[in-house]
Short mmCIF file of N, CA, C and O and ligand atoms in Angstrom, two decimals:
data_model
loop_
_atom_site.label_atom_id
_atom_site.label_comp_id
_atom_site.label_asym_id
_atom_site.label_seq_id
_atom_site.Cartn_x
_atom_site.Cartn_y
_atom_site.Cartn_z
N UNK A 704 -38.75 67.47 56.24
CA UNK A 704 -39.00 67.65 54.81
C UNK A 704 -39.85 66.50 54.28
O UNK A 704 -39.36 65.37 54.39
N UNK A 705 -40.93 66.61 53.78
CA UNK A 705 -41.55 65.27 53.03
C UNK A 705 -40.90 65.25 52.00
O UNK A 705 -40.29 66.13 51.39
N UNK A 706 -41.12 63.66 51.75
CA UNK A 706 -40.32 62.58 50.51
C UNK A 706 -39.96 63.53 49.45
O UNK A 706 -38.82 63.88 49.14
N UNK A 707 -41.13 63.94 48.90
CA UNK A 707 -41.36 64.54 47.14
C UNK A 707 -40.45 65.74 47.49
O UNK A 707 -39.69 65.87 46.53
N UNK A 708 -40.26 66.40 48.14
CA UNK A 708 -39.29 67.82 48.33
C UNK A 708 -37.91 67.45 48.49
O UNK A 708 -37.04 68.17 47.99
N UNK A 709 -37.51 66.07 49.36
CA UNK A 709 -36.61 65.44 49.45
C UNK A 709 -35.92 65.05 47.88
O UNK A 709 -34.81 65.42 47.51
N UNK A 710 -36.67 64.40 47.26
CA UNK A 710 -36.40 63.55 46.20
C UNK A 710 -36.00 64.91 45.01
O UNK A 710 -35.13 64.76 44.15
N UNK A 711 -36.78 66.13 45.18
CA UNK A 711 -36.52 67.26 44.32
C UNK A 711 -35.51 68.06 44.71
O UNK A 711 -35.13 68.83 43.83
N UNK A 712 -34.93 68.13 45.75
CA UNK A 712 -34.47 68.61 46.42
C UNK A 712 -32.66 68.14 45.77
O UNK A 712 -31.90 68.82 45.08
N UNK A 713 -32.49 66.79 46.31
CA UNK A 713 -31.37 65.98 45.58
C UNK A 713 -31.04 65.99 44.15
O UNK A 713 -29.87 65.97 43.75
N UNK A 714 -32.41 66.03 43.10
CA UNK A 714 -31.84 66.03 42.16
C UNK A 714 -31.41 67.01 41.70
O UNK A 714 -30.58 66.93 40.79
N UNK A 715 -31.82 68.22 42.17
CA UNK A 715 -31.50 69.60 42.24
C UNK A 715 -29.55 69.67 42.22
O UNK A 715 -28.72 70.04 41.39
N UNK A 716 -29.48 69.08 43.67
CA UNK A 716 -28.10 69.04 44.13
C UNK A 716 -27.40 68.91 42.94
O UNK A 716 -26.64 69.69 42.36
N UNK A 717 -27.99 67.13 42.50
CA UNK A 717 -26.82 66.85 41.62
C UNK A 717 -27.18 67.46 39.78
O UNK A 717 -26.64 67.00 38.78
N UNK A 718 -27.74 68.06 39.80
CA UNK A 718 -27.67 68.82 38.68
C UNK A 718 -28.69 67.78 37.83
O UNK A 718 -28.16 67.44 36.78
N UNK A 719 -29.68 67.34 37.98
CA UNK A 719 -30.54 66.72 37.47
C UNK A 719 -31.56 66.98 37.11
O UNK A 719 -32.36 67.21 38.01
N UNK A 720 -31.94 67.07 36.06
CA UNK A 720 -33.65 67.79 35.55
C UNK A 720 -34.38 66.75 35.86
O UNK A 720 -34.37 65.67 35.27
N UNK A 721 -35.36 67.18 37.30
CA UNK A 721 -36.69 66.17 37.66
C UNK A 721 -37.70 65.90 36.39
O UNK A 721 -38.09 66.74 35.57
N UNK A 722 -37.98 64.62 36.46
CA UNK A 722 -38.88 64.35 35.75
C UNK A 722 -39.92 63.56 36.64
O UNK A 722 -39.68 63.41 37.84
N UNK A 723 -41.21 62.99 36.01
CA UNK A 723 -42.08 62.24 37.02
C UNK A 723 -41.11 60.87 37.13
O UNK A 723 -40.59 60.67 38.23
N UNK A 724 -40.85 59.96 36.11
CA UNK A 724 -39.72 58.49 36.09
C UNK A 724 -38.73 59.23 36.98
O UNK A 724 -38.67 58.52 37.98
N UNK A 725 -38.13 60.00 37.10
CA UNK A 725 -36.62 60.11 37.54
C UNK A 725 -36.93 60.61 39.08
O UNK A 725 -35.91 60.53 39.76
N UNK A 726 -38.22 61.17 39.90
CA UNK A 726 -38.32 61.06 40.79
C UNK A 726 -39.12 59.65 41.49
O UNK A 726 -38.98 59.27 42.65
N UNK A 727 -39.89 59.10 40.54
CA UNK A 727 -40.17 57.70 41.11
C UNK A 727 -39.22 56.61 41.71
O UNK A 727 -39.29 55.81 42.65
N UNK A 728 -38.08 57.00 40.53
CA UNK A 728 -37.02 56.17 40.58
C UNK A 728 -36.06 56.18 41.74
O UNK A 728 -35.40 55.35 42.36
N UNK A 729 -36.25 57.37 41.76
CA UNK A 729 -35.52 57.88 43.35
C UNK A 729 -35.94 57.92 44.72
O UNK A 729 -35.39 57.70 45.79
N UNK A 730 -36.86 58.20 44.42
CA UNK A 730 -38.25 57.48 45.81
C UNK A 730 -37.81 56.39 45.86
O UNK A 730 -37.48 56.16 47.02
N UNK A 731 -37.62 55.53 45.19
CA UNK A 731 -37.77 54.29 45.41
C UNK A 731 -36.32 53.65 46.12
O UNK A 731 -36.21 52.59 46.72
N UNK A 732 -35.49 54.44 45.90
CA UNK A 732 -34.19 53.70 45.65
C UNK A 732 -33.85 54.26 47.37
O UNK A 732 -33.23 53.47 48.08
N UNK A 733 -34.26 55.62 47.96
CA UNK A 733 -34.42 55.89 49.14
C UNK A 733 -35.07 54.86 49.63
O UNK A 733 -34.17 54.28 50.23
N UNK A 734 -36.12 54.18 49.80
CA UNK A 734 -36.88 53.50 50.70
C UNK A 734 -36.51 52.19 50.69
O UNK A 734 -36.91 51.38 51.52
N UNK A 735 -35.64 51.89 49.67
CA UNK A 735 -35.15 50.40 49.27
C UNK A 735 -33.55 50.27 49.72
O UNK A 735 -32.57 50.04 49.01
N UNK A 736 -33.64 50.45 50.87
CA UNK A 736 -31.54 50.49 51.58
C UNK A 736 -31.38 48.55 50.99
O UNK A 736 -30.30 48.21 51.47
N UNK A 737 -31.86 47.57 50.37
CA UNK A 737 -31.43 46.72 50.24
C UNK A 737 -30.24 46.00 49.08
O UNK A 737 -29.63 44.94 48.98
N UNK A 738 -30.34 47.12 48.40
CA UNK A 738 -28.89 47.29 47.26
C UNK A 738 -29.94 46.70 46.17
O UNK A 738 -29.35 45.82 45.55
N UNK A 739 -31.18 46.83 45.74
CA UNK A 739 -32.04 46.18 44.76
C UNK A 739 -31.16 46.25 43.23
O UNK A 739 -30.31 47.11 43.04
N UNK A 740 -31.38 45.58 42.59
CA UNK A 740 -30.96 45.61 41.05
C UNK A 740 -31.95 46.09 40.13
O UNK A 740 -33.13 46.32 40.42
N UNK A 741 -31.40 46.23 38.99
CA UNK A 741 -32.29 47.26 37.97
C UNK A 741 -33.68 46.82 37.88
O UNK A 741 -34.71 47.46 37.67
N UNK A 742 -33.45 45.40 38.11
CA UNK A 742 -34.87 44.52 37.70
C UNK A 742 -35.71 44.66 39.10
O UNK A 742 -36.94 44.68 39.06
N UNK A 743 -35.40 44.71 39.64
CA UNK A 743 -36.30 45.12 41.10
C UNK A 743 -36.98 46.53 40.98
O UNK A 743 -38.14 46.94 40.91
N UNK A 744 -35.81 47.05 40.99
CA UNK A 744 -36.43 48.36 40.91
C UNK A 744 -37.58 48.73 39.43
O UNK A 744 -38.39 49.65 39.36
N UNK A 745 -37.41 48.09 38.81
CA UNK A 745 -38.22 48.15 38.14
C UNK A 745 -39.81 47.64 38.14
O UNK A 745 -40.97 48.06 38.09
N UNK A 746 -39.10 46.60 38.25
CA UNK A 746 -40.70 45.48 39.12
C UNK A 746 -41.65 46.07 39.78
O UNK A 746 -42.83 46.06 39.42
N UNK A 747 -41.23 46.61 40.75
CA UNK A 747 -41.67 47.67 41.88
C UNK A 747 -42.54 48.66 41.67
O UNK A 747 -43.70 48.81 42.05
N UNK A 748 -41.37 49.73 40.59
CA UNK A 748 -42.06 50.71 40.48
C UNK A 748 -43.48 50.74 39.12
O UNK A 748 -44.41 51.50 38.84
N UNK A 749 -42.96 49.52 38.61
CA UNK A 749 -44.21 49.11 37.37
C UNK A 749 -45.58 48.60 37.60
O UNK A 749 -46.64 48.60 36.97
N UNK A 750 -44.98 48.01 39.21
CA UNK A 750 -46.53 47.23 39.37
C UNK A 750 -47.10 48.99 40.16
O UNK A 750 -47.88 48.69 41.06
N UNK A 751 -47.01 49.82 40.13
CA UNK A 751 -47.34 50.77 40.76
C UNK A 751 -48.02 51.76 39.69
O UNK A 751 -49.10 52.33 39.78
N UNK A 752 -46.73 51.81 38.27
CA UNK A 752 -46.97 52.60 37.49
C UNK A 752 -46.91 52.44 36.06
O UNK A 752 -46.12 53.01 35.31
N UNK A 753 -47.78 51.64 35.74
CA UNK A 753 -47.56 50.33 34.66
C UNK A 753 -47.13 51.03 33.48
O UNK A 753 -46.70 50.36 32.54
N UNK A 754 -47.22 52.83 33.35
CA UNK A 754 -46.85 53.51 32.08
C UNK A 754 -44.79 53.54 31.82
O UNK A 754 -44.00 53.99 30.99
N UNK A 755 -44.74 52.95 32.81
CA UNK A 755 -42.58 53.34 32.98
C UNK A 755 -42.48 52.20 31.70
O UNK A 755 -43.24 51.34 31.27
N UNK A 756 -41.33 52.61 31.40
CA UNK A 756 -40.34 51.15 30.37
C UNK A 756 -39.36 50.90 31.63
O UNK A 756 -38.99 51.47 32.66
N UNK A 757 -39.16 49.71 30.94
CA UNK A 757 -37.61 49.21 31.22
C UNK A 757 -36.61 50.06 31.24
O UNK A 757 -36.06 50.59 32.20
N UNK A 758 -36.28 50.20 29.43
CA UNK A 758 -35.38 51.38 29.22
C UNK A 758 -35.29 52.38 30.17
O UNK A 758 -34.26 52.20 30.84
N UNK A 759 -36.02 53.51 30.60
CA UNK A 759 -36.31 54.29 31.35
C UNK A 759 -36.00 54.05 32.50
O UNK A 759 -35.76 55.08 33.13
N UNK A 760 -35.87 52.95 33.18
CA UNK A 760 -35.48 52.95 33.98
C UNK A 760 -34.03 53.05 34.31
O UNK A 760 -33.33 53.77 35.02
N UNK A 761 -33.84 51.98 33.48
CA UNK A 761 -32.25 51.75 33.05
C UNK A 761 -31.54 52.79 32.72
O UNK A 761 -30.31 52.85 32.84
N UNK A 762 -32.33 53.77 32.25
CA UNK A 762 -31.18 55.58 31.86
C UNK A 762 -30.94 56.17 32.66
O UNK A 762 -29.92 56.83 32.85
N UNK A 763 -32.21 55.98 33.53
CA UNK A 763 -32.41 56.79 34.89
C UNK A 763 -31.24 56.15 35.88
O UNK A 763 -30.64 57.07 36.44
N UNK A 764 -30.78 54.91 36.24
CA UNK A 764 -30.35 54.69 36.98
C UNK A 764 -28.73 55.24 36.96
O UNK A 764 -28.02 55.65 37.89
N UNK A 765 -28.39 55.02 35.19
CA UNK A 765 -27.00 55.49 34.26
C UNK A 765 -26.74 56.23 34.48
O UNK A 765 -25.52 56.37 34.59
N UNK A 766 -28.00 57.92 34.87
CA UNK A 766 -27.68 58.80 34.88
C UNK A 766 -27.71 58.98 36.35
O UNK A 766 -27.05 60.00 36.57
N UNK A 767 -28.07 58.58 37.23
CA UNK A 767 -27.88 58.88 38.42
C UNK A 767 -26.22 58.71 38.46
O UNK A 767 -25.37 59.61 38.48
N UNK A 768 -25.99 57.10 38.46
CA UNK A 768 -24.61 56.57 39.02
C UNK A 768 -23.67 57.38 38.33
O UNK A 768 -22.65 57.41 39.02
N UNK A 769 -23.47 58.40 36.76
CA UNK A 769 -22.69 59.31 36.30
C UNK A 769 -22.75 60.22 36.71
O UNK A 769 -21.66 60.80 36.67
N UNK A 770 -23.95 61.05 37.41
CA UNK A 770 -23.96 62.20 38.14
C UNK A 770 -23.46 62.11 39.85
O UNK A 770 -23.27 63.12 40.52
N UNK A 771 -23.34 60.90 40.31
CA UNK A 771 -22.82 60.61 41.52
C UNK A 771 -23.90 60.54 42.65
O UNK A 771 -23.75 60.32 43.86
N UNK A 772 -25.17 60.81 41.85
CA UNK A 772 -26.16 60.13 43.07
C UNK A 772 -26.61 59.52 43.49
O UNK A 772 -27.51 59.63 44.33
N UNK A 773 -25.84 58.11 42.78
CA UNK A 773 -26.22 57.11 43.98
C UNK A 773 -24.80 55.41 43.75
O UNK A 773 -24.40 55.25 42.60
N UNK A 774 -24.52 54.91 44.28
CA UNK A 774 -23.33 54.27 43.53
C UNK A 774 -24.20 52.98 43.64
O UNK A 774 -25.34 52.73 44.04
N UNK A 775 -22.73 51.95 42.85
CA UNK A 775 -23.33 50.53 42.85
C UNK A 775 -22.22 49.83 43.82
O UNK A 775 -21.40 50.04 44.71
N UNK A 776 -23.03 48.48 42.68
CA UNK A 776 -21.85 47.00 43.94
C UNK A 776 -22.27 46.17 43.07
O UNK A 776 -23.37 46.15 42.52
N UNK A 777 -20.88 45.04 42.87
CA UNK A 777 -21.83 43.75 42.63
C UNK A 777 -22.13 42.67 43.29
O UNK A 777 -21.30 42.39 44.14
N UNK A 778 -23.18 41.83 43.18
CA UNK A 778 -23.68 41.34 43.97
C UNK A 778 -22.74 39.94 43.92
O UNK A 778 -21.74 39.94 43.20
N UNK A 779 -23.16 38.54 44.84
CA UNK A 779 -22.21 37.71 44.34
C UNK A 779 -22.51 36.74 42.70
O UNK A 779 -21.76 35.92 42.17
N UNK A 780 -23.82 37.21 42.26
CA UNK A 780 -23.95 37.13 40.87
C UNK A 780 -23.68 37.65 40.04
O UNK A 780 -23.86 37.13 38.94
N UNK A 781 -23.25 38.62 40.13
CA UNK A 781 -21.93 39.39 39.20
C UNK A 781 -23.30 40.64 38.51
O UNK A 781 -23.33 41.28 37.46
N UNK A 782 -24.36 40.53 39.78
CA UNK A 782 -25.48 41.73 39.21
C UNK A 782 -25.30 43.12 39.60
O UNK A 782 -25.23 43.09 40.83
N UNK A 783 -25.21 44.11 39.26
CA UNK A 783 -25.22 45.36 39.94
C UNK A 783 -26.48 45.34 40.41
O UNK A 783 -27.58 44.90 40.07
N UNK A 784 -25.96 46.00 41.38
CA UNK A 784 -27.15 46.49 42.68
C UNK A 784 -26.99 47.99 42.97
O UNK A 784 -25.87 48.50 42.92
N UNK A 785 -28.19 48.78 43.31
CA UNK A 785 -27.40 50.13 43.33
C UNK A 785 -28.27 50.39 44.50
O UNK A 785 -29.33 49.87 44.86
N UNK A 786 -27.24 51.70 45.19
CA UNK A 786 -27.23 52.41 46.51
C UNK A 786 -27.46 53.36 46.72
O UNK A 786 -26.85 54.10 45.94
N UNK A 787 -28.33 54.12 47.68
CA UNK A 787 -28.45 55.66 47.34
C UNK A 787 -27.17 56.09 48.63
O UNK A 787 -27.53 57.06 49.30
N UNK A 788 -25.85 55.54 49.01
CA UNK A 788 -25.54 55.44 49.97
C UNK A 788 -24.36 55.91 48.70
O UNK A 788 -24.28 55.34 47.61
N UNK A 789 -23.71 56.79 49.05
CA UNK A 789 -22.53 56.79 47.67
C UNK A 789 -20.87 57.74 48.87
O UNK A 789 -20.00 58.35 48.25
N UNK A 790 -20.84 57.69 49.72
CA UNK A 790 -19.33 57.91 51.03
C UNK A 790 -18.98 56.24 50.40
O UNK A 790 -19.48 55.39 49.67
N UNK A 791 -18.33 56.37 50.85
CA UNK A 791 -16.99 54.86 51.08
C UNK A 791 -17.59 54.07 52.01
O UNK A 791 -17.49 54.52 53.15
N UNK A 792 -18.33 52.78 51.88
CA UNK A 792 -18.49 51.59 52.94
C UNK A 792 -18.62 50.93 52.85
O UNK A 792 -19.21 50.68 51.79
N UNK A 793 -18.37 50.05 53.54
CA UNK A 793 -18.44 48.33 53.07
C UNK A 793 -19.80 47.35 53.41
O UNK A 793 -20.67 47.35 54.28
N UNK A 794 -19.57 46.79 52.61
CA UNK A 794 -21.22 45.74 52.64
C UNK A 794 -21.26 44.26 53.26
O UNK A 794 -20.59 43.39 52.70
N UNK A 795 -21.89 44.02 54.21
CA UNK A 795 -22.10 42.45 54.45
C UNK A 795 -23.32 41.92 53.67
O UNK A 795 -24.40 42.50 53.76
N UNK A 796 -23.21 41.23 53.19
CA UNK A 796 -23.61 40.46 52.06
C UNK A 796 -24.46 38.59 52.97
O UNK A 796 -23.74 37.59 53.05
N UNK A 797 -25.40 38.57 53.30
CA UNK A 797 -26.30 37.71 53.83
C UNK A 797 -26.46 36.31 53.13
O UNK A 797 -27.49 36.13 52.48
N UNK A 798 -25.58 35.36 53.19
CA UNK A 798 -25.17 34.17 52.66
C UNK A 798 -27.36 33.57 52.67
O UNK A 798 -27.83 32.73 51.90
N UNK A 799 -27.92 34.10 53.42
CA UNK A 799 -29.02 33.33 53.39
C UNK A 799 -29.85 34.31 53.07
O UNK A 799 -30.26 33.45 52.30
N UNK A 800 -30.29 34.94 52.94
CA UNK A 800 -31.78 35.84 52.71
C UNK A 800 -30.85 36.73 51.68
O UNK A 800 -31.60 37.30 50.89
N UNK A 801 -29.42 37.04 51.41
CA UNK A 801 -29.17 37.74 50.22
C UNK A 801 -28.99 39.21 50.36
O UNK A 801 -28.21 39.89 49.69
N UNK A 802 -29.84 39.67 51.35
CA UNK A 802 -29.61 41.07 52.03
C UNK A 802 -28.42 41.51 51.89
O UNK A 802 -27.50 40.77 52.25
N UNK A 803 -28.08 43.01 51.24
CA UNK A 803 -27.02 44.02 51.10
C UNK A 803 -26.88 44.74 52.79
O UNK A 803 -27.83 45.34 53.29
N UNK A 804 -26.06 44.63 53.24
CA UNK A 804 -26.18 45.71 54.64
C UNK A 804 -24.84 46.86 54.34
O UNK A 804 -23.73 46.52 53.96
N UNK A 805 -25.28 48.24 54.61
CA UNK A 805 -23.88 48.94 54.69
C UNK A 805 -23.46 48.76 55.86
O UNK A 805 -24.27 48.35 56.70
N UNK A 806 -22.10 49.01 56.23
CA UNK A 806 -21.60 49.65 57.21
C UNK A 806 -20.31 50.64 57.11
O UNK A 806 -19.75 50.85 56.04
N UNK A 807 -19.98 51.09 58.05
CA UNK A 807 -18.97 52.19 58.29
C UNK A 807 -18.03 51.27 58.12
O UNK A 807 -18.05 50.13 58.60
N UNK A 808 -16.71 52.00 57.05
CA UNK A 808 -15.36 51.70 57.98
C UNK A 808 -14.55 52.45 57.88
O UNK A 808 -14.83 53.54 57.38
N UNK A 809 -13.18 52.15 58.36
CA UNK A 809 -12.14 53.08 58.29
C UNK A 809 -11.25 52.33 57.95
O UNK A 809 -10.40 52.33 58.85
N UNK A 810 -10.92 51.54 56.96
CA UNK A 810 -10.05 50.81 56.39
C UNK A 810 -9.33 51.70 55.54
O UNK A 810 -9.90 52.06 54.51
N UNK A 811 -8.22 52.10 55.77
CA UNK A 811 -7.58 53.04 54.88
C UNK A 811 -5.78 51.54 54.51
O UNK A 811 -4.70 51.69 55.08
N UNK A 812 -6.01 50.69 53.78
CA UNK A 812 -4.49 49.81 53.83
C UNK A 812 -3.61 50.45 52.73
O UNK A 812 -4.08 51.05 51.76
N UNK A 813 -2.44 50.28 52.94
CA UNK A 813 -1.45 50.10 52.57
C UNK A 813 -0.79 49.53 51.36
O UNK A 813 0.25 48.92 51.58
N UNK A 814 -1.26 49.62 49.95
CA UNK A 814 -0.87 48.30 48.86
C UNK A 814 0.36 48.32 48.85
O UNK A 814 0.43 48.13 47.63
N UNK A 815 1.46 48.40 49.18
CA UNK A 815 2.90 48.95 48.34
C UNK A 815 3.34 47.70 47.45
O UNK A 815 4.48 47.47 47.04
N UNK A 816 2.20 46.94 47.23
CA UNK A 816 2.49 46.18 45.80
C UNK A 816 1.99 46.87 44.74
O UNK A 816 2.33 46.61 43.59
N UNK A 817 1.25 47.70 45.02
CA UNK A 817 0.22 47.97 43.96
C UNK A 817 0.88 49.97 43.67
O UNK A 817 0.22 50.87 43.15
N UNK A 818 2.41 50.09 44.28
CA UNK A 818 2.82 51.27 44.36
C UNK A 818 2.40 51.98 42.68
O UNK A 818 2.22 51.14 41.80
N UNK A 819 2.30 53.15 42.38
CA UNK A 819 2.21 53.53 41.14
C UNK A 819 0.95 53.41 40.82
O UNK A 819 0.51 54.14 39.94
N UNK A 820 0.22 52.58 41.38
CA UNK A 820 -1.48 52.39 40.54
C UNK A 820 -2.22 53.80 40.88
O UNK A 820 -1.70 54.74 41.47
N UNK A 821 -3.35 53.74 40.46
CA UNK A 821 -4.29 55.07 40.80
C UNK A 821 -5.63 53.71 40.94
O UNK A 821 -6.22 53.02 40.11
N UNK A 822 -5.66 53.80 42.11
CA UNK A 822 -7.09 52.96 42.75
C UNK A 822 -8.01 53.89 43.11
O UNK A 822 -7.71 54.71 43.97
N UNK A 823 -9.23 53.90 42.51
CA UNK A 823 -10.31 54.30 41.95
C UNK A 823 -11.28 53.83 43.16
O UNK A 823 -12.06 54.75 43.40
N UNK A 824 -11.46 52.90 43.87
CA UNK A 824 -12.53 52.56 44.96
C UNK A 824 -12.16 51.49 45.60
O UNK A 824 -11.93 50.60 44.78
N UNK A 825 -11.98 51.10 46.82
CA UNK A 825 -11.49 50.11 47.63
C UNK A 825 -12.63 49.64 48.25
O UNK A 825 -13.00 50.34 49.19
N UNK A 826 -13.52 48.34 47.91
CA UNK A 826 -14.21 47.98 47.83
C UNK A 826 -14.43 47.03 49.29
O UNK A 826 -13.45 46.29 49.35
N UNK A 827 -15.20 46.81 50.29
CA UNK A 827 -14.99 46.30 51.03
C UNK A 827 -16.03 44.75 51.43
O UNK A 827 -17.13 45.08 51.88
N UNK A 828 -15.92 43.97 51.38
CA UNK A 828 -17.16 42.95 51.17
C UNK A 828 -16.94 41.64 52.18
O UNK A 828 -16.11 40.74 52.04
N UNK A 829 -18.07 41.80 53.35
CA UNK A 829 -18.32 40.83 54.17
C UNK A 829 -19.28 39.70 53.70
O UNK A 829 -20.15 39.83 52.85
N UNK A 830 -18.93 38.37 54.51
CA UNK A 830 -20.03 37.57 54.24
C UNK A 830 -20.61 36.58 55.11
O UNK A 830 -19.78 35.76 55.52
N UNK A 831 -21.47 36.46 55.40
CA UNK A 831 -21.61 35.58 56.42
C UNK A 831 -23.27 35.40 56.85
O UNK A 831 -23.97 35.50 55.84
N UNK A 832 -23.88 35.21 57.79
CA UNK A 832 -25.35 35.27 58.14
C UNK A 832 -25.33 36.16 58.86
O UNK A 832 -24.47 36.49 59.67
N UNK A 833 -26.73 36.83 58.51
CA UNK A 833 -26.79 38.33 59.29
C UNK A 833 -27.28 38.00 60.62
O UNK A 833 -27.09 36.87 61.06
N UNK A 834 -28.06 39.11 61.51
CA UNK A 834 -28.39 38.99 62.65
C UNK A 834 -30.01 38.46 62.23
O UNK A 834 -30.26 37.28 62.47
N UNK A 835 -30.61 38.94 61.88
CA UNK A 835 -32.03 38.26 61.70
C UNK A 835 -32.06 36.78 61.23
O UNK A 835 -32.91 35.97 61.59
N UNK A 836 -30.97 36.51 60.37
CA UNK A 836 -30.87 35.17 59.63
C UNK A 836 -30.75 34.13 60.86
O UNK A 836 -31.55 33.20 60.91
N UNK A 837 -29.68 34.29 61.90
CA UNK A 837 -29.05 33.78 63.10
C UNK A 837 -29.84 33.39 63.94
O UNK A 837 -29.92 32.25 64.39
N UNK A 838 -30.73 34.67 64.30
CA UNK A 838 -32.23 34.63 65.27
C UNK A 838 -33.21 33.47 65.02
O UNK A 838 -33.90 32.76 65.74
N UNK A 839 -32.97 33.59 63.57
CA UNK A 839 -34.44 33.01 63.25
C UNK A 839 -34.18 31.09 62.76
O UNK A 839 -34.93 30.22 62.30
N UNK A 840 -32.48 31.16 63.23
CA UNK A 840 -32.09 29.34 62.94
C UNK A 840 -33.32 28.44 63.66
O UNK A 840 -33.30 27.21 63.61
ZN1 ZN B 933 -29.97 37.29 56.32
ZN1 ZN B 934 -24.09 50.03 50.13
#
């Protein structure tokens, strides 16, 4: 499938009226697995398409993460970063270059302190130097 059928394709799924911003935005957020923040993504797609706002971007992203197509995280600056990766997984987080990485898990624990709660997302967060960071000491 090429990109643009891809990108129409999804918003379709999630019940989203394509627009030209709201598929840029999504292009982008596919090709960007690095957990970018609003301001990146913006950066990006402005030096490309100097007619976008800010705003616009920022609705676009609101309305993705409420329609469920794409989730967030925060970063260790307390920035959201968003994912087009939205199953359950946990992130290693690159003490040196900053890099978001997913990975799989199967952490299903146990709170029975937390008996009675309704937990909403079990968040999983590694940290350490990645493999490129390591290589390149
Ligand atoms: Zn790194
Ligand atoms: Zn992720």
């Amino acid at each position: 499938m090429k990109r643009k059928d891809e990108v129409l394709h999804l918003l379709e799924e999630y019940d989203i009226k394509p627009s030209y911003q709201r598929m840029q935005v999504l292009e982008y957020l596919m090709y960007d697995d690095t957990h970018p923040t609003a301001e990146i993504i913006f950066t990006n797609i402005h030096a490309k398409s100097p007619m976008i706002s800010k705003a616009t971007v920022y609705n676009t992203l609101n309305l993705f993460v409420k329609k469920g197509l794409i989730s967030t995280m925060m970063s260790d600056k307390l920035e959201v970063r968003y994912d087009i990766v939205t199953e359950e997984h946990g992130h290693f987080v690159c003490k040196k270059c900053g890099r978001v990485y997913n990975f799989k898990h199967r952490y299903k624990n146990n709170y029975s302190e937390l008996d009675g709660f309704y937990i909403e997302n079990e968040e999983i967060i590694l940290k350490g130097i990645c493999k490129e960071c390591k290589n390149n000491c």
